[in-house]
Tab-separated table of C-alpha atoms in Angstrom:
chain	number	residue	atom	x	y	z
A	1	MET	CA	-19.536	-17.204	-22.727
A	2	GLU	CA	-15.951	-15.950	-22.671
A	3	SER	CA	-14.299	-16.525	-19.308
A	4	ILE	CA	-13.375	-13.527	-17.206
A	5	ILE	CA	-9.776	-14.718	-16.995
A	6	ASN	CA	-9.504	-14.741	-20.795
A	7	ARG	CA	-10.878	-11.201	-20.944
A	8	ILE	CA	-8.294	-10.066	-18.406
A	9	ILE	CA	-5.492	-11.792	-20.316
A	10	GLN	CA	-6.506	-10.048	-23.539
A	11	LEU	CA	-6.460	-6.650	-21.819
A	12	LEU	CA	-3.126	-7.363	-20.147
A	13	ARG	CA	-1.572	-8.289	-23.482
A	14	ILE	CA	-2.161	-4.674	-24.487
A	15	LYS	CA	-1.430	-2.933	-21.185
A	16	ASN	CA	1.320	-5.123	-19.704
A	17	PRO	CA	2.428	-8.055	-21.901
A	18	LEU	CA	4.766	-9.415	-19.229
A	19	ALA	CA	1.885	-9.614	-16.735
A	20	ALA	CA	-0.240	-11.395	-19.345
A	21	LYS	CA	2.520	-13.949	-19.885
A	22	LYS	CA	2.882	-14.518	-16.146
A	23	LEU	CA	-0.869	-14.977	-15.723
A	24	LEU	CA	-0.930	-17.563	-18.496
A	25	ASN	CA	1.874	-19.391	-16.717
A	26	ASN	CA	0.027	-19.158	-13.381
A	27	LEU	CA	-3.050	-20.916	-14.750
A	28	ARG	CA	-1.357	-24.289	-14.356
A	29	TYR	CA	-1.185	-23.808	-10.573
A	30	PHE	CA	-4.899	-23.236	-9.979
A	31	ASP	CA	-7.240	-26.068	-9.005
A	32	ASN	CA	-10.313	-27.125	-10.969
A	33	ARG	CA	-12.554	-24.759	-8.963
A	34	HIS	CA	-10.685	-21.646	-10.015
A	35	ASN	CA	-12.857	-20.848	-13.006
A	36	GLU	CA	-16.048	-21.323	-10.981
A	37	PHE	CA	-14.822	-19.042	-8.181
A	38	THR	CA	-13.592	-16.469	-10.682
A	39	GLN	CA	-16.827	-16.377	-12.644
A	40	TYR	CA	-18.834	-15.996	-9.435
A	41	TYR	CA	-16.798	-13.467	-7.457
A	42	LEU	CA	-15.264	-11.458	-10.289
A	43	GLY	CA	-18.577	-11.701	-12.126
A	44	ASN	CA	-20.145	-9.900	-9.179
A	45	TYR	CA	-17.319	-7.351	-9.334
A	46	ILE	CA	-17.908	-6.713	-13.046
A	47	ARG	CA	-21.614	-6.167	-12.410
A	48	TYR	CA	-20.661	-3.603	-9.770
A	49	LEU	CA	-18.355	-1.860	-12.272
A	50	GLU	CA	-21.068	-1.762	-14.917
A	51	HIS	CA	-23.555	-0.359	-12.406
A	52	SER	CA	-20.968	2.375	-11.729
A	53	GLY	CA	-20.559	3.139	-15.443
A	54	LEU	CA	-17.227	1.305	-15.685
A	55	THR	CA	-15.922	-1.906	-17.258
A	56	ILE	CA	-13.346	-4.563	-16.451
A	57	ASP	CA	-10.884	-2.333	-18.335
A	58	PHE	CA	-10.921	-0.045	-15.280
A	59	GLY	CA	-10.121	-2.951	-12.968
A	60	VAL	CA	-7.234	-4.102	-15.159
A	61	ASN	CA	-5.831	-0.565	-15.251
A	62	CYS	CA	-5.885	-0.574	-11.443
A	63	TYR	CA	-4.174	-3.963	-11.422
A	64	VAL	CA	-1.399	-2.682	-13.701
A	65	LYS	CA	-0.866	0.294	-11.376
A	66	LEU	CA	-0.633	-2.142	-8.467
A	67	LEU	CA	2.030	-4.140	-10.311
A	68	ASN	CA	4.015	-0.991	-11.047
A	69	ASP	CA	3.887	-0.006	-7.376
A	70	MET	CA	5.060	-3.461	-6.374
A	71	MET	CA	7.973	-3.406	-8.805
A	72	TRP	CA	9.240	-0.122	-7.374
A	73	GLN	CA	8.691	-1.239	-3.777
A	74	ARG	CA	10.535	-4.493	-4.409
A	75	ALA	CA	13.527	-2.701	-5.938
A	76	GLN	CA	13.792	-0.525	-2.833
A	77	PHE	CA	13.354	-3.546	-0.560
A	78	ILE	CA	16.082	-5.602	-2.240
A	79	GLU	CA	18.470	-2.664	-2.005
A	80	SER	CA	17.737	-1.679	1.604
A	81	GLY	CA	16.494	-4.905	3.199
A	82	ARG	CA	13.527	-3.125	4.758
A	83	TYR	CA	10.104	-1.797	3.823
A	84	CYS	CA	9.851	1.843	2.766
A	85	ASN	CA	7.270	2.660	5.454
A	86	ASP	CA	7.826	2.801	9.199
A	87	SER	CA	4.864	4.873	10.378
A	88	PHE	CA	1.142	4.127	10.324
A	89	ILE	CA	0.384	7.853	10.349
A	90	SER	CA	2.304	8.418	7.114
A	91	VAL	CA	0.705	5.390	5.432
A	92	ASP	CA	-2.736	6.507	6.569
A	93	ARG	CA	-2.166	9.909	5.003
A	94	ALA	CA	-0.626	8.622	1.774
A	95	VAL	CA	-2.834	5.575	1.179
A	96	TYR	CA	-5.841	4.895	3.423
A	97	ASP	CA	-7.053	8.485	3.522
A	98	ASN	CA	-6.168	9.128	-0.131
A	99	LYS	CA	-9.222	8.111	-2.140
A	100	SER	CA	-7.542	7.945	-5.560
A	101	VAL	CA	-4.655	5.791	-4.327
A	102	MET	CA	-6.789	3.536	-2.145
A	103	GLU	CA	-9.296	3.045	-4.944
A	104	TYR	CA	-6.879	1.663	-7.520
A	105	HIS	CA	-5.010	-0.265	-4.836
A	106	MET	CA	-8.137	-2.117	-3.662
A	107	HIS	CA	-9.454	-2.781	-7.162
A	108	GLY	CA	-6.050	-4.148	-8.140
A	109	LEU	CA	-5.903	-6.373	-5.078
A	110	LEU	CA	-9.358	-7.765	-5.785
A	111	LEU	CA	-8.210	-9.006	-9.184
A	112	ALA	CA	-4.999	-10.324	-7.628
A	113	GLN	CA	-7.058	-12.660	-5.421
A	114	PHE	CA	-7.784	-14.747	-8.507
A	115	LEU	CA	-4.701	-13.988	-10.625
A	116	TRP	CA	-1.967	-14.893	-8.124
A	117	PRO	CA	-1.737	-18.543	-6.997
A	118	ASP	CA	-0.579	-17.617	-3.482
A	119	GLN	CA	-3.550	-15.294	-2.962
A	120	TYR	CA	-5.964	-17.819	-4.410
A	121	GLN	CA	-4.573	-20.550	-2.130
A	122	ARG	CA	-5.091	-18.256	0.873
A	123	PHE	CA	-8.748	-17.858	-0.102
A	124	THR	CA	-9.405	-21.556	-0.746
A	125	PHE	CA	-7.745	-22.485	2.561
A	126	PHE	CA	-10.261	-20.215	4.293
A	127	TYR	CA	-13.174	-21.410	2.164
A	128	ASP	CA	-12.434	-25.111	2.656
A	129	HIS	CA	-11.807	-25.023	6.417
A	130	LEU	CA	-14.119	-22.340	7.800
A	131	ARG	CA	-16.975	-24.789	8.384
A	132	ASN	CA	-14.726	-26.785	10.735
A	133	TYR	CA	-15.002	-23.982	13.286
A	134	ARG	CA	-18.782	-23.779	13.548
A	135	PRO	CA	-21.029	-22.974	15.281
A	136	VAL	CA	-20.502	-19.261	14.731
A	137	LYS	CA	-23.067	-16.808	16.047
A	138	ASN	CA	-21.018	-13.598	15.801
A	139	TYR	CA	-18.440	-12.963	13.058
A	140	LEU	CA	-16.012	-10.035	12.895
A	141	GLU	CA	-13.696	-9.068	10.060
A	142	ILE	CA	-10.921	-6.536	10.641
A	143	GLY	CA	-9.884	-4.805	7.426
A	144	ALA	CA	-12.630	-4.655	4.824
A	145	GLY	CA	-10.357	-4.881	1.807
A	146	HIS	CA	-12.693	-5.743	-1.047
A	147	GLY	CA	-15.159	-7.836	0.952
A	148	LEU	CA	-14.207	-11.212	-0.525
A	149	TYR	CA	-13.733	-13.083	2.732
A	150	ILE	CA	-16.789	-11.824	4.544
A	151	SER	CA	-18.829	-12.573	1.426
A	152	ALA	CA	-17.673	-16.196	1.566
A	153	ALA	CA	-18.253	-16.309	5.332
A	154	ARG	CA	-21.810	-15.049	4.870
A	155	GLU	CA	-22.381	-17.907	2.443
A	156	LEU	CA	-20.731	-20.618	4.546
A	157	LEU	CA	-22.002	-19.554	7.981
A	158	ALA	CA	-25.691	-19.459	7.204
A	159	ASP	CA	-26.704	-19.784	10.872
A	160	ALA	CA	-24.631	-16.817	12.072
A	161	GLU	CA	-26.650	-13.892	13.422
A	162	GLN	CA	-24.159	-11.012	13.319
A	163	PHE	CA	-21.548	-10.016	10.738
A	164	ASP	CA	-19.433	-6.940	11.506
A	165	LEU	CA	-16.849	-5.390	9.186
A	166	VAL	CA	-14.417	-2.782	10.556
A	167	ASP	CA	-11.954	-0.652	8.580
A	168	VAL	CA	-10.103	2.655	8.958
A	169	SER	CA	-10.433	3.413	5.236
A	170	ALA	CA	-13.728	4.855	4.026
A	171	THR	CA	-12.774	4.016	0.433
A	172	SER	CA	-12.205	0.354	1.238
A	173	LEU	CA	-15.350	0.152	3.331
A	174	ASN	CA	-17.481	1.770	0.631
A	175	LEU	CA	-16.163	-0.634	-2.011
A	176	SER	CA	-16.985	-3.594	0.213
A	177	LYS	CA	-20.416	-2.171	0.969
A	178	ALA	CA	-21.192	-1.824	-2.739
A	179	LEU	CA	-20.004	-5.346	-3.529
A	180	LEU	CA	-21.797	-6.849	-0.526
A	181	GLU	CA	-25.192	-5.269	-1.080
A	182	ASN	CA	-28.038	-7.135	0.654
A	183	LYS	CA	-25.658	-9.393	2.592
A	184	SER	CA	-26.916	-8.393	6.082
A	185	ILE	CA	-23.511	-7.091	7.144
A	186	PHE	CA	-22.874	-4.180	9.519
A	187	PHE	CA	-20.137	-1.777	8.378
A	188	HIS	CA	-18.069	0.223	10.865
A	189	HIS	CA	-15.741	3.016	9.732
A	190	ARG	CA	-13.379	3.172	12.681
A	191	ASP	CA	-10.143	1.953	14.179
A	192	ILE	CA	-10.522	-1.505	15.704
A	193	PHE	CA	-8.997	-0.145	18.921
A	194	ASP	CA	-11.954	2.244	19.182
A	195	PHE	CA	-14.534	-0.397	18.272
A	196	ALA	CA	-16.406	-1.482	21.401
A	197	PRO	CA	-19.186	-4.033	20.801
A	198	ASN	CA	-21.126	-5.278	23.822
A	199	TYR	CA	-20.369	-8.911	23.000
A	200	GLN	CA	-17.427	-11.117	22.000
A	201	TYR	CA	-17.028	-12.998	18.743
A	202	ASP	CA	-17.025	-16.669	17.848
A	203	PHE	CA	-14.896	-16.006	14.791
A	204	ILE	CA	-12.581	-13.163	13.734
A	205	THR	CA	-10.922	-12.817	10.345
A	206	ILE	CA	-7.913	-10.549	9.976
A	207	GLY	CA	-6.443	-10.957	6.509
A	208	GLU	CA	-3.209	-9.173	5.656
A	209	VAL	CA	-3.551	-6.487	8.307
A	210	ILE	CA	-0.835	-6.941	10.938
A	211	GLU	CA	1.950	-6.143	8.458
A	212	HIS	CA	0.318	-2.718	8.080
A	213	LEU	CA	1.026	-1.925	11.740
A	214	GLU	CA	4.047	-0.761	13.684
A	215	GLU	CA	3.337	-3.220	16.512
A	216	PRO	CA	1.413	-6.345	15.420
A	217	MET	CA	1.384	-7.663	18.989
A	218	LYS	CA	-1.015	-4.891	20.015
A	219	MET	CA	-3.476	-6.032	17.362
A	220	LEU	CA	-3.321	-9.646	18.516
A	221	ASN	CA	-3.896	-8.476	22.087
A	222	ARG	CA	-6.941	-6.545	20.887
A	223	ILE	CA	-8.241	-9.630	19.088
A	224	MET	CA	-7.731	-11.654	22.255
A	225	ALA	CA	-10.085	-9.264	24.065
A	226	LEU	CA	-12.717	-9.381	21.306
A	227	LEU	CA	-12.695	-13.183	20.957
A	228	LYS	CA	-14.711	-15.660	23.004
A	229	ASP	CA	-12.632	-18.163	24.965
A	230	ASP	CA	-13.558	-20.944	22.541
A	231	GLY	CA	-13.521	-18.694	19.470
A	232	THR	CA	-11.312	-18.915	16.390
A	233	VAL	CA	-9.236	-16.434	14.398
A	234	TYR	CA	-8.271	-16.662	10.747
A	235	LEU	CA	-5.013	-14.734	10.398
A	236	THR	CA	-2.955	-14.121	7.282
A	237	THR	CA	0.200	-12.095	6.752
A	238	PRO	CA	3.113	-12.199	4.293
A	239	VAL	CA	6.861	-12.649	4.527
A	240	ASN	CA	9.124	-10.377	2.447
A	241	ALA	CA	6.253	-8.660	0.639
A	242	PRO	CA	6.904	-4.935	0.100
A	243	MET	CA	3.805	-2.904	-0.785
A	244	ILE	CA	2.901	0.775	-0.625
A	245	ASP	CA	1.191	0.288	2.750
A	246	HIS	CA	3.284	-2.414	4.445
A	247	ILE	CA	5.189	-1.419	7.582
A	248	TYR	CA	6.143	-4.464	9.656
A	249	LEU	CA	8.552	-6.889	7.995
A	250	PHE	CA	8.347	-10.589	8.761
A	251	SER	CA	11.484	-12.250	7.399
A	252	THR	CA	10.493	-15.878	8.058
A	253	ILE	CA	7.388	-17.935	8.787
A	254	ASP	CA	8.811	-18.804	12.205
A	255	GLU	CA	8.733	-15.118	13.167
A	256	ILE	CA	4.975	-15.144	12.583
A	257	ARG	CA	4.504	-18.370	14.535
A	258	THR	CA	6.505	-16.922	17.426
A	259	LEU	CA	4.334	-13.800	17.474
A	260	ILE	CA	1.188	-15.938	17.543
A	261	GLY	CA	2.511	-17.972	20.473
A	262	LYS	CA	3.680	-14.952	22.459
A	263	SER	CA	0.235	-13.408	22.007
A	264	GLY	CA	-1.403	-16.336	23.803
A	265	PHE	CA	-2.711	-18.210	20.762
A	266	VAL	CA	-2.111	-21.697	19.418
A	267	ILE	CA	-2.118	-22.692	15.755
A	268	LYS	CA	-4.765	-25.254	14.800
A	269	GLU	CA	-4.195	-25.346	11.030
A	270	GLU	CA	-1.799	-23.434	8.807
A	271	SER	CA	-0.915	-22.963	5.161
A	272	THR	CA	1.987	-21.359	3.316
A	273	ALA	CA	2.114	-20.340	-0.325
A	274	ILE	CA	5.117	-18.950	-2.189
A	275	SER	CA	4.486	-16.387	-4.907
A	276	GLU	CA	6.916	-18.108	-7.282
A	277	ASN	CA	7.338	-21.794	-8.077
A	278	ILE	CA	10.376	-22.330	-5.832
A	279	ASP	CA	10.944	-23.956	-2.441
A	280	TYR	CA	10.860	-22.169	0.901
A	281	THR	CA	14.639	-22.021	1.384
A	282	LYS	CA	15.174	-20.496	-2.042
A	283	ALA	CA	12.331	-18.041	-1.475
A	284	LEU	CA	13.991	-16.795	1.715
A	285	GLU	CA	17.328	-16.491	-0.041
A	286	LEU	CA	15.843	-14.439	-2.882
A	287	LYS	CA	13.409	-12.570	-0.603
A	288	ILE	CA	10.435	-13.785	-2.632
A	289	PRO	CA	7.035	-13.100	-1.008
A	290	ILE	CA	5.541	-15.949	1.007
A	291	MET	CA	1.931	-15.956	2.187
A	292	TYR	CA	1.132	-17.413	5.601
A	293	ALA	CA	-2.383	-18.260	6.784
A	294	ALA	CA	-3.572	-19.941	9.967
A	295	PHE	CA	-6.623	-20.758	12.024
A	296	ILE	CA	-5.671	-19.985	15.625
A	297	LYS	CA	-7.385	-20.249	19.012
A	298	LYS	CA	-6.707	-19.048	22.530
A	299	ALA	CA	-4.198	-21.210	24.361
A	300	ILE	CA	-5.776	-23.243	27.144
A	301	LYS	CA	-4.594	-21.951	30.503
A	302	GLN	CA	-3.375	-24.627	32.887
A	303	THR	CA	-4.925	-24.444	36.369
């Protein structure tokens, strides 16, 4: 059976030869589980496409559009030193509430999870360490994305009783719902600030969300209220990563750590991954995207 990665490479050679070349180069940075994860998760995605009358060609087209968006956003970022967006309302109108844009954006990002080493490392960090924070009875994920993380959580946290997924985008939520069929997950189309469950959570995942906000601190305060005192949060956010829906710019990893501390959390484990094969200092100098991920818990109050 031809691997999914090889199929994607063949399509990229036609649609975006430079992206195909970069993907071939990236293969050396993946671990020996990459093919297994790709065949499983992207295999499920391809079955969803086929059920919808589409093929992987559609997904690759979305991925190419994502790359084109990123190239333009990066050019503007390098010139101005800031992200193009400064308002959640404008991003909501242009992206989250725009079905055609949100659709290709989410499909492109799903492929990127297994085509970009930094995104793949973010996923494996979650996958390899999540079990360390059991027991988990109630699990919440803020930002549905494409459902990858909650799918893995459903697999790894077999004893959990409640899985909730909250997102402001109907398009994103519907994609996740289709990919997560029969996974016993509750889907909530609403703003997390309007979401009011009658219980707190043992575990909350918020992957690449706070950079989409004008004030990330407010989100961490909201998470603090939703989390049990002994609960855990898996938080990820990037440094210097312009995208069509990014608002808040983190310029260094220390800025993220400072925000976490000021919000009343402590870092238990963390991981950083640079999108290019260079060191951290050089990445900051060139404003190359850096992915940060951490398992965090509430700081223990001294009495």
